[in-house]
CSV table of C-alpha atoms in Angstrom, one decimal:
chain,number,residue,atom,x,y,z
S,209,UNK,CA,101.7,92.4,71.9
S,210,UNK,CA,99.9,90.8,68.8
S,211,UNK,CA,96.4,92.1,67.9
S,212,UNK,CA,95.0,88.7,68.8
S,213,UNK,CA,96.6,88.7,72.3
S,214,UNK,CA,95.7,92.4,72.7
S,215,UNK,CA,92.1,91.8,72.0
S,216,UNK,CA,91.9,88.9,74.5
S,217,UNK,CA,93.7,91.0,77.2
S,218,UNK,CA,91.6,94.1,76.7
S,219,UNK,CA,88.3,92.2,76.8
S,220,UNK,CA,89.2,90.2,79.9
S,221,UNK,CA,90.4,93.4,81.6
S,222,UNK,CA,87.2,95.3,80.8
S,223,UNK,CA,85.2,92.3,82.2
S,224,UNK,CA,87.2,92.2,85.5
S,225,UNK,CA,87.0,95.9,85.9
S,226,UNK,CA,83.2,95.7,85.5
S,227,UNK,CA,83.1,97.9,82.4
S,228,UNK,CA,81.5,94.9,80.6
S,229,UNK,CA,78.7,93.6,82.9
S,230,UNK,CA,77.3,90.1,83.3
S,231,UNK,CA,75.2,89.2,80.3
S,232,UNK,CA,76.2,92.3,78.4
S,233,UNK,CA,76.6,92.0,74.6
S,234,UNK,CA,80.1,92.4,73.3
S,235,UNK,CA,81.0,94.7,70.4
S,236,UNK,CA,80.3,93.4,66.9
S,237,UNK,CA,83.1,91.6,65.1
S,238,UNK,CA,83.3,94.2,62.3
S,239,UNK,CA,83.4,97.0,64.9
S,240,UNK,CA,86.4,95.5,66.8
S,241,UNK,CA,88.2,94.7,63.5
S,242,UNK,CA,88.0,98.4,62.6
S,243,UNK,CA,89.0,99.5,66.1
S,244,UNK,CA,92.1,97.3,66.3
S,245,UNK,CA,93.0,97.5,62.7
S,246,UNK,CA,92.9,93.8,62.2
S,247,UNK,CA,91.0,91.2,60.1
S,248,UNK,CA,87.6,89.9,61.2
S,249,UNK,CA,89.1,86.4,61.4
S,250,UNK,CA,91.5,87.7,64.1
S,251,UNK,CA,88.5,89.0,66.1
S,252,UNK,CA,86.6,85.7,65.6
S,253,UNK,CA,89.6,83.7,66.8
S,254,UNK,CA,89.9,85.9,69.9
S,255,UNK,CA,86.2,85.5,70.7
S,256,UNK,CA,86.6,81.7,70.2
S,257,UNK,CA,89.4,81.7,72.7
S,258,UNK,CA,87.4,83.7,75.3
S,259,UNK,CA,84.5,81.3,74.8
S,260,UNK,CA,86.8,78.3,75.3
S,261,UNK,CA,87.8,79.9,78.6
S,262,UNK,CA,84.1,80.3,79.6
S,263,UNK,CA,84.5,84.1,79.9
S,264,UNK,CA,82.0,84.8,77.1
S,265,UNK,CA,79.4,82.8,75.3
S,266,UNK,CA,77.8,82.9,71.8
S,267,UNK,CA,74.1,83.1,70.8
S,268,UNK,CA,73.7,82.1,67.1
S,269,UNK,CA,72.6,85.1,64.9
S,270,UNK,CA,72.8,87.4,67.9
S,271,UNK,CA,76.4,87.8,69.0
S,272,UNK,CA,78.7,87.2,72.0
S,273,UNK,CA,77.8,87.9,75.6
S,274,UNK,CA,79.7,88.1,79.0
S,275,UNK,CA,79.3,85.0,81.2
S,276,UNK,CA,78.0,85.7,84.7
S,277,UNK,CA,80.9,86.3,87.1
S,278,UNK,CA,80.7,85.4,90.8
S,279,UNK,CA,82.9,88.1,92.4
S,280,UNK,CA,80.9,89.5,95.3
S,281,UNK,CA,79.5,86.6,97.2
S,282,UNK,CA,81.0,83.7,99.1
S,283,UNK,CA,79.9,80.1,98.8
S,284,UNK,CA,76.9,80.6,101.2
S,285,UNK,CA,75.6,83.5,99.2
S,286,UNK,CA,76.3,86.0,101.9
S,287,UNK,CA,78.0,89.4,101.5
S,288,UNK,CA,81.7,88.8,100.7
S,289,UNK,CA,84.4,89.7,103.2
S,290,UNK,CA,86.6,92.7,102.2
S,291,UNK,CA,90.0,91.1,102.7
S,292,UNK,CA,92.7,93.7,103.1
S,293,UNK,CA,94.9,91.1,104.8
S,294,UNK,CA,95.5,88.4,102.2
S,295,UNK,CA,98.6,88.7,100.0
S,296,UNK,CA,97.5,85.8,97.7
S,297,UNK,CA,96.7,86.6,94.1
S,298,UNK,CA,93.1,87.4,93.3
S,299,UNK,CA,91.4,84.1,92.2
S,300,UNK,CA,89.0,86.1,90.0
S,301,UNK,CA,91.9,87.2,87.9
S,302,UNK,CA,93.6,83.8,87.6
S,303,UNK,CA,93.0,81.9,84.3
S,304,UNK,CA,92.2,78.5,85.7
S,305,UNK,CA,91.3,76.9,82.4
S,306,UNK,CA,94.6,78.1,80.7
S,307,UNK,CA,96.7,76.7,83.5
S,308,UNK,CA,94.7,73.5,83.6
S,309,UNK,CA,95.5,73.1,79.9
S,310,UNK,CA,99.2,73.6,80.7
S,311,UNK,CA,99.2,70.9,83.4
S,312,UNK,CA,97.4,68.4,81.2
S,313,UNK,CA,99.9,69.1,78.4
S,314,UNK,CA,102.8,68.8,80.8
S,315,UNK,CA,101.6,65.4,81.9
S,316,UNK,CA,101.4,64.3,78.3
S,317,UNK,CA,104.7,65.8,77.3
S,318,UNK,CA,106.7,64.7,80.3
S,319,UNK,CA,104.9,61.5,81.3
S,320,UNK,CA,108.2,59.4,81.3
S,321,UNK,CA,110.1,62.0,83.3
S,322,UNK,CA,107.5,62.1,86.0
S,323,UNK,CA,108.4,58.5,87.0
S,324,UNK,CA,112.0,59.3,87.7
S,325,UNK,CA,113.9,61.9,89.8
S,326,UNK,CA,114.9,65.1,88.0
S,327,UNK,CA,118.0,67.2,88.4
S,328,UNK,CA,118.6,69.1,91.6
S,329,UNK,CA,118.9,72.4,89.7
S,330,UNK,CA,115.5,72.0,88.0
S,331,UNK,CA,113.9,71.0,84.7
S,332,UNK,CA,116.6,71.7,82.0
S,333,UNK,CA,114.2,73.0,79.4
S,334,UNK,CA,112.7,75.5,81.8
S,335,UNK,CA,116.1,76.7,82.9
S,336,UNK,CA,117.1,77.2,79.3
S,337,UNK,CA,114.2,79.5,78.7
S,338,UNK,CA,114.3,81.5,82.0
S,339,UNK,CA,117.1,83.9,81.0
S,340,UNK,CA,114.7,85.5,78.5
S,341,UNK,CA,112.1,86.2,81.2
S,342,UNK,CA,114.7,87.2,83.8
S,343,UNK,CA,116.0,89.8,81.3
S,344,UNK,CA,112.6,91.6,81.7
S,345,UNK,CA,113.7,92.3,85.3
S,346,UNK,CA,117.3,93.4,84.2
S,347,UNK,CA,118.7,90.2,85.4
S,348,UNK,CA,121.1,88.5,82.9
S,349,UNK,CA,122.5,85.2,84.3
S,350,UNK,CA,123.9,82.3,82.4
S,351,UNK,CA,121.8,79.1,82.6
S,352,UNK,CA,124.5,77.6,84.9
S,353,UNK,CA,123.7,80.2,87.5
S,354,UNK,CA,119.9,79.4,87.7
S,355,UNK,CA,118.4,76.9,90.2
S,356,UNK,CA,114.7,76.0,90.5
S,357,UNK,CA,113.6,75.8,94.1
S,358,UNK,CA,110.3,74.7,95.8
S,359,UNK,CA,109.3,78.3,96.2
S,360,UNK,CA,111.5,81.1,97.5
S,361,UNK,CA,110.9,79.8,101.0
S,362,UNK,CA,113.1,76.8,100.3
S,363,UNK,CA,115.9,79.0,98.8
S,364,UNK,CA,115.8,81.2,102.0
S,365,UNK,CA,116.0,78.1,104.2
S,366,UNK,CA,119.1,76.8,102.4
S,367,UNK,CA,120.8,80.2,102.3
S,368,UNK,CA,120.2,81.0,105.9
S,369,UNK,CA,121.6,77.6,107.1
S,370,UNK,CA,124.4,76.8,104.7
S,371,UNK,CA,128.0,78.0,105.3
S,372,UNK,CA,129.3,81.0,103.3
S,373,UNK,CA,132.8,81.6,102.0
S,374,UNK,CA,133.1,84.8,104.1
S,375,UNK,CA,133.1,82.5,107.2
S,376,UNK,CA,130.3,84.4,109.0
S,377,UNK,CA,127.1,83.2,110.5
S,378,UNK,CA,124.7,86.1,111.2
S,379,UNK,CA,121.7,87.0,108.9
S,380,UNK,CA,120.8,90.7,108.7
S,381,UNK,CA,117.0,91.3,108.0
S,382,UNK,CA,114.9,94.4,107.6
S,383,UNK,CA,112.5,95.2,110.4
S,384,UNK,CA,109.7,94.8,109.8
S,385,UNK,CA,110.5,92.0,107.4
S,386,UNK,CA,109.3,88.7,106.0
S,387,UNK,CA,107.6,86.9,108.9
S,388,UNK,CA,108.4,83.4,107.8
S,389,UNK,CA,112.1,84.1,107.5
S,390,UNK,CA,112.0,85.7,111.0
S,391,UNK,CA,110.4,82.5,112.3
S,392,UNK,CA,112.9,80.3,110.4
S,393,UNK,CA,115.9,82.1,111.9
S,394,UNK,CA,114.4,81.8,115.4
S,395,UNK,CA,113.4,78.2,115.1
S,396,UNK,CA,116.8,77.0,113.8
S,397,UNK,CA,118.8,79.2,116.2
S,398,UNK,CA,120.5,81.1,113.3
S,399,UNK,CA,122.0,84.4,114.6
S,400,UNK,CA,119.8,87.2,113.3
S,401,UNK,CA,120.3,91.0,113.4
S,402,UNK,CA,117.6,93.5,112.5
S,403,UNK,CA,117.9,96.9,110.7
S,404,UNK,CA,115.0,99.3,110.8
S,405,UNK,CA,113.2,100.0,107.6
S,406,UNK,CA,110.5,102.7,107.1
S,407,UNK,CA,108.8,104.2,104.1
S,408,UNK,CA,111.9,106.4,103.7
S,409,UNK,CA,114.2,103.3,103.5
S,410,UNK,CA,117.0,102.3,105.8
S,411,UNK,CA,119.9,104.1,107.4
S,412,UNK,CA,122.8,103.4,105.0
S,413,UNK,CA,125.3,104.5,107.6
S,414,UNK,CA,123.9,102.0,110.0
S,415,UNK,CA,124.0,99.3,107.3
S,416,UNK,CA,127.7,100.0,106.7
S,417,UNK,CA,128.4,99.8,110.4
S,418,UNK,CA,126.8,96.4,110.6
S,419,UNK,CA,128.6,95.2,107.5
S,420,UNK,CA,131.9,96.5,109.1
S,421,UNK,CA,131.3,94.4,112.2
S,422,UNK,CA,132.5,91.3,110.4
S,423,UNK,CA,129.7,89.1,111.6
S,424,UNK,CA,127.1,89.4,108.8
S,425,UNK,CA,127.2,86.7,106.2
S,426,UNK,CA,124.1,87.9,104.2
S,427,UNK,CA,121.6,90.7,104.2
S,428,UNK,CA,118.1,89.7,103.2
S,429,UNK,CA,116.1,92.5,101.6
S,430,UNK,CA,113.0,93.2,99.5
S,431,UNK,CA,114.0,96.3,97.6
S,432,UNK,CA,110.9,96.4,95.4
S,433,UNK,CA,107.3,96.6,96.9
S,434,UNK,CA,108.6,95.6,100.4
S,435,UNK,CA,106.5,93.2,102.5
S,436,UNK,CA,104.8,94.6,104.6
S,437,UNK,CA,105.5,98.2,103.8
S,438,UNK,CA,104.8,98.3,100.1
S,439,UNK,CA,107.6,100.8,99.4
S,440,UNK,CA,110.7,100.5,97.2
S,441,UNK,CA,114.3,101.6,97.4
S,442,UNK,CA,115.6,104.3,95.1
S,443,UNK,CA,118.3,103.6,92.5
S,444,UNK,CA,120.9,105.4,94.6
S,445,UNK,CA,120.1,103.2,97.6
S,446,UNK,CA,120.4,100.0,95.5
S,447,UNK,CA,123.7,101.1,94.1
S,448,UNK,CA,125.0,101.9,97.6
S,449,UNK,CA,123.9,98.5,99.0
S,450,UNK,CA,125.7,96.7,96.1
S,451,UNK,CA,128.8,98.7,96.7
S,452,UNK,CA,128.8,98.1,100.5
S,453,UNK,CA,128.3,94.3,99.8
S,454,UNK,CA,131.5,94.3,97.7
S,455,UNK,CA,133.5,96.5,100.1
S,456,UNK,CA,132.8,94.3,103.2
S,457,UNK,CA,132.3,90.9,101.6
S,458,UNK,CA,128.6,90.5,102.6
S,459,UNK,CA,126.2,88.7,100.3
S,460,UNK,CA,122.9,90.3,99.4
S,461,UNK,CA,119.8,88.0,99.1
S,462,UNK,CA,117.4,90.1,97.0
S,463,UNK,CA,113.8,88.8,97.1
S,464,UNK,CA,112.1,90.3,94.0
S,465,UNK,CA,108.8,88.5,94.5
S,466,UNK,CA,106.6,91.2,92.9
S,467,UNK,CA,108.8,92.3,90.0
S,468,UNK,CA,106.0,91.5,87.6
S,469,UNK,CA,104.0,94.5,88.9
S,470,UNK,CA,106.7,97.0,88.2
S,471,UNK,CA,105.7,99.7,85.7
S,472,UNK,CA,108.9,101.8,85.8
S,473,UNK,CA,111.3,100.6,83.1
S,474,UNK,CA,114.2,102.3,84.9
S,475,UNK,CA,113.6,100.5,88.3
S,476,UNK,CA,116.4,98.0,88.2
S,477,UNK,CA,117.1,95.4,91.0
S,478,UNK,CA,120.2,95.5,93.2
S,479,UNK,CA,121.4,92.6,91.0
S,480,UNK,CA,121.9,95.0,88.1
S,481,UNK,CA,124.4,97.0,90.1
S,482,UNK,CA,126.4,94.0,91.4
S,483,UNK,CA,130.0,94.0,90.1
S,484,UNK,CA,131.4,91.4,92.5
S,485,UNK,CA,129.0,88.5,92.4
S,486,UNK,CA,127.7,89.2,95.9
S,487,UNK,CA,124.0,89.4,95.0
S,488,UNK,CA,121.7,86.3,95.1
S,489,UNK,CA,118.6,87.1,93.1
S,490,UNK,CA,115.3,85.3,94.1
S,491,UNK,CA,112.1,85.4,92.0
S,492,UNK,CA,108.8,83.8,92.9
S,493,UNK,CA,105.7,83.1,90.8
S,494,UNK,CA,103.4,82.5,93.7
S,495,UNK,CA,102.1,86.1,94.0
S,496,UNK,CA,101.5,86.5,90.3
S,497,UNK,CA,100.0,83.0,89.6
S,498,UNK,CA,99.1,81.1,92.8
S,499,UNK,CA,100.9,79.9,96.0
S,500,UNK,CA,100.3,76.2,95.3
S,501,UNK,CA,102.6,76.3,92.2
S,502,UNK,CA,105.7,76.2,94.6
S,503,UNK,CA,108.2,77.2,91.9
S,504,UNK,CA,110.9,79.7,92.7
S,505,UNK,CA,114.0,80.8,90.8
S,506,UNK,CA,117.3,81.5,92.5
S,507,UNK,CA,120.3,83.0,90.6
S,508,UNK,CA,123.3,81.8,92.5
S,509,UNK,CA,126.9,83.2,92.2
S,510,UNK,CA,129.4,80.6,91.1
S,511,UNK,CA,131.2,80.7,94.4
S,512,UNK,CA,128.1,79.5,96.2
S,513,UNK,CA,126.8,77.1,93.6
S,514,UNK,CA,128.3,73.8,94.8
S,515,UNK,CA,127.3,74.3,98.4
S,516,UNK,CA,123.8,75.5,97.5
S,517,UNK,CA,123.1,72.6,95.2
S,518,UNK,CA,124.4,70.1,97.8
S,519,UNK,CA,122.0,71.4,100.5
S,520,UNK,CA,119.1,71.6,98.1
S,521,UNK,CA,119.6,67.9,97.0
S,522,UNK,CA,119.5,66.8,100.6
S,523,UNK,CA,116.2,68.6,101.2
S,524,UNK,CA,114.1,67.4,98.3
S,525,UNK,CA,116.3,65.9,95.5
S,526,UNK,CA,114.3,68.0,93.0
S,527,UNK,CA,111.4,70.4,93.0
S,528,UNK,CA,108.0,69.4,91.5
S,529,UNK,CA,108.6,68.3,87.9
S,530,UNK,CA,104.9,68.7,87.1
S,531,UNK,CA,104.8,72.3,88.3
S,532,UNK,CA,108.0,73.2,86.5
S,533,UNK,CA,106.8,71.6,83.2
S,534,UNK,CA,103.4,73.4,83.5
S,535,UNK,CA,105.1,76.7,84.1
S,536,UNK,CA,107.4,76.2,81.1
S,537,UNK,CA,104.4,75.6,78.8
S,538,UNK,CA,102.6,78.6,80.4
S,539,UNK,CA,105.5,80.9,79.7
S,540,UNK,CA,106.3,79.5,76.2
S,541,UNK,CA,102.7,79.8,75.1
S,542,UNK,CA,102.5,83.5,75.8
S,543,UNK,CA,99.7,83.0,78.4
S,544,UNK,CA,101.9,84.3,81.2
S,545,UNK,CA,102.6,87.6,79.4
S,546,UNK,CA,98.9,88.1,78.9
S,547,UNK,CA,98.0,87.2,82.5
S,548,UNK,CA,100.8,89.5,83.8
S,549,UNK,CA,99.6,92.5,81.9
S,550,UNK,CA,96.0,92.0,83.1
S,551,UNK,CA,96.9,91.5,86.7
S,552,UNK,CA,99.3,94.5,86.6
S,553,UNK,CA,96.6,96.8,85.2
S,554,UNK,CA,94.1,95.5,87.7
S,555,UNK,CA,96.3,96.0,90.7
S,556,UNK,CA,97.5,99.4,89.6
S,557,UNK,CA,94.0,100.7,89.4
S,558,UNK,CA,93.3,99.3,92.9
S,559,UNK,CA,96.5,100.8,94.4
S,560,UNK,CA,95.7,104.2,93.0
S,561,UNK,CA,92.1,103.9,94.4
S,562,UNK,CA,93.6,103.0,97.8
S,563,UNK,CA,95.8,106.1,97.7
S,564,UNK,CA,92.9,108.3,96.9
S,565,UNK,CA,90.9,106.8,99.7
S,566,UNK,CA,93.7,107.3,102.2
S,567,UNK,CA,94.3,110.9,101.1
S,568,UNK,CA,90.6,111.5,101.5
S,569,UNK,CA,90.0,109.8,104.9
S,570,UNK,CA,93.3,109.7,106.8
S,571,UNK,CA,93.8,112.2,109.6
S,572,UNK,CA,97.3,113.6,109.7
S,573,UNK,CA,97.1,114.1,113.5
S,574,UNK,CA,96.6,110.4,114.2
S,575,UNK,CA,98.3,108.5,111.3
S,576,UNK,CA,100.5,108.7,108.3
S,577,UNK,CA,100.6,106.5,105.2
S,578,UNK,CA,103.1,105.9,102.4
S,579,UNK,CA,101.6,106.6,98.9
S,580,UNK,CA,102.6,104.0,96.4
S,581,UNK,CA,101.9,104.0,92.6
S,582,UNK,CA,101.9,100.3,91.9
S,583,UNK,CA,102.4,97.0,93.6
S,584,UNK,CA,99.8,95.3,95.8
S,585,UNK,CA,99.9,97.0,99.2
S,586,UNK,CA,100.9,99.9,101.4
S,587,UNK,CA,100.8,100.6,105.2
S,588,UNK,CA,99.6,103.1,107.7
S,589,UNK,CA,101.5,104.1,110.8
S,590,UNK,CA,99.4,104.9,113.9
S,591,UNK,CA,100.8,107.8,116.0
S,592,UNK,CA,99.2,106.4,119.1
S,593,UNK,CA,99.0,102.7,119.9
S,594,UNK,CA,95.7,100.9,120.0
S,595,UNK,CA,94.5,97.4,120.8
S,596,UNK,CA,95.0,95.7,117.4
S,597,UNK,CA,93.0,92.6,118.5
S,598,UNK,CA,90.0,94.9,119.3
S,599,UNK,CA,90.3,96.7,116.0
S,600,UNK,CA,90.4,93.4,114.1
S,601,UNK,CA,87.4,92.0,115.9
S,602,UNK,CA,85.4,95.2,115.3
S,603,UNK,CA,86.2,95.1,111.6
S,604,UNK,CA,85.5,91.4,111.4
S,605,UNK,CA,81.9,92.1,112.5
S,606,UNK,CA,81.7,94.5,109.6
S,607,UNK,CA,83.1,91.9,107.3
S,608,UNK,CA,86.5,93.5,106.8
S,609,UNK,CA,89.8,91.7,107.4
S,610,UNK,CA,93.1,93.4,108.2
S,611,UNK,CA,96.4,92.2,109.5
S,612,UNK,CA,98.7,93.8,112.1
S,613,UNK,CA,102.3,93.1,111.6
S,614,UNK,CA,103.7,92.0,115.0
S,615,UNK,CA,105.0,88.8,113.4
S,616,UNK,CA,107.1,90.8,111.0
S,617,UNK,CA,109.6,91.6,113.7
S,618,UNK,CA,112.3,89.5,115.3
S,619,UNK,CA,111.9,88.5,118.9
S,620,UNK,CA,113.0,91.3,121.1
S,621,UNK,CA,112.6,94.0,118.4
S,622,UNK,CA,109.8,96.4,119.5
S,623,UNK,CA,107.0,96.3,117.0
S,624,UNK,CA,105.6,99.6,115.7
S,625,UNK,CA,101.9,100.4,115.3
S,626,UNK,CA,101.6,99.5,111.6
S,627,UNK,CA,98.8,98.1,109.5
S,628,UNK,CA,99.3,96.7,106.1
S,629,UNK,CA,96.5,97.2,103.5
S,630,UNK,CA,96.7,94.8,100.6
S,631,UNK,CA,94.4,95.2,97.6
S,632,UNK,CA,95.0,91.9,95.7
S,633,UNK,CA,91.7,90.5,97.0
S,634,UNK,CA,89.6,93.7,97.2
S,635,UNK,CA,87.6,94.9,94.2
S,636,UNK,CA,88.2,98.4,93.1
S,637,UNK,CA,84.7,99.6,93.9
S,638,UNK,CA,84.9,98.3,97.5
S,639,UNK,CA,88.2,99.9,98.4
S,640,UNK,CA,87.0,103.4,99.4
S,641,UNK,CA,84.2,102.1,101.6
S,642,UNK,CA,86.6,99.6,103.3
S,643,UNK,CA,89.3,102.2,104.0
S,644,UNK,CA,86.8,104.7,105.4
S,645,UNK,CA,85.4,102.0,107.8
S,646,UNK,CA,88.9,101.0,108.9
S,647,UNK,CA,90.0,104.5,109.6
S,648,UNK,CA,86.8,105.4,111.4
S,649,UNK,CA,87.3,102.4,113.7
S,650,UNK,CA,90.9,103.4,114.4
S,651,UNK,CA,89.8,106.9,115.4
S,652,UNK,CA,87.1,105.6,117.7
S,653,UNK,CA,89.7,103.4,119.5
S,654,UNK,CA,92.1,106.3,119.8
S,655,UNK,CA,89.5,108.5,121.3
S,656,UNK,CA,88.4,106.0,124.0
């Protein structure tokens, strides 16, 4: 990262962490130039950029100061809700002004294209640059394998309903697993089979038995930072899944929606172990930027390309040209890389704080939890069932939101007593208090 970008990233991160308080004076230009080994003009340019983004402000002949940040109160000025339920990105970490600039520039650059339909596969200039970014996740497709979708949800709807060359119809899903896919399969009457997943992974012998049955057309999995568990598969598990897919002609749909939060350079996706073009790789930008962007990336094997594109064209002709163009500019400008580093650092600190709080307050006789080192969430398993609706209401009165995960199971599959704890919308300094309150209420209900 260049010194200019590093300066901006570090100052923004210190502000969001609370190390630099509202109204606090920032270090002198000469001091930062010496600290980062750069010229004073580089520091001045970085400060000017932060001022343009309304993160800091200047007082002539005095220096630069932190703009007041509104992080702890809602619109009515009341105490903010501690939201351990939401999986949306933290709005306090999102660079609104940067992305607004990208949207405005996209309208200016592509004003003629906005008045005509695009191509079903997506904006050609965005597709041409995506291989560079997918390579960061150890995914190396040609541009002819890439298709832009209206979020990963659209890709899943197409893949679940379209015919596959193996001639099968059933979709295998992890349990618990992505709730909207469960609902989609049920709503459209698509045959669905569940396989149990825990913090220790899945039973690979059971997976092979299901693949051997000859009924599974695809296996949908979230190998990295599973939703709702928060845990990840090991490299050996990923290699085995890829090998079984090849052996039994089952396609893998790999949803790598939180790949940007990975800090282990050796943690490759299943796609990296695919030798037979049986892995469909999906990447979303909604959890690292914002859900309303509605841009997903699908890497489609050649054997599925024609069918997939035909179904996509029938659904929406093309995905939002404006969103695609704005994302292209955001990536090309380097803004995305800076934002990714900031949100990854912020979330990692919060996840480690969550782990510490669970270690400190969880009771081994009533619950267990899965420690995670990065990502955005983990889960706790209750050893005795409790009334989740009562727990949620009690916590709501104390301004804490949690989510039980009944909806993450297919109809007819017994739901376990699990609670997901997500940190994307909880400040680091509030996590310990929130976890302590949640666990105390759980114990009270268990002791009734």
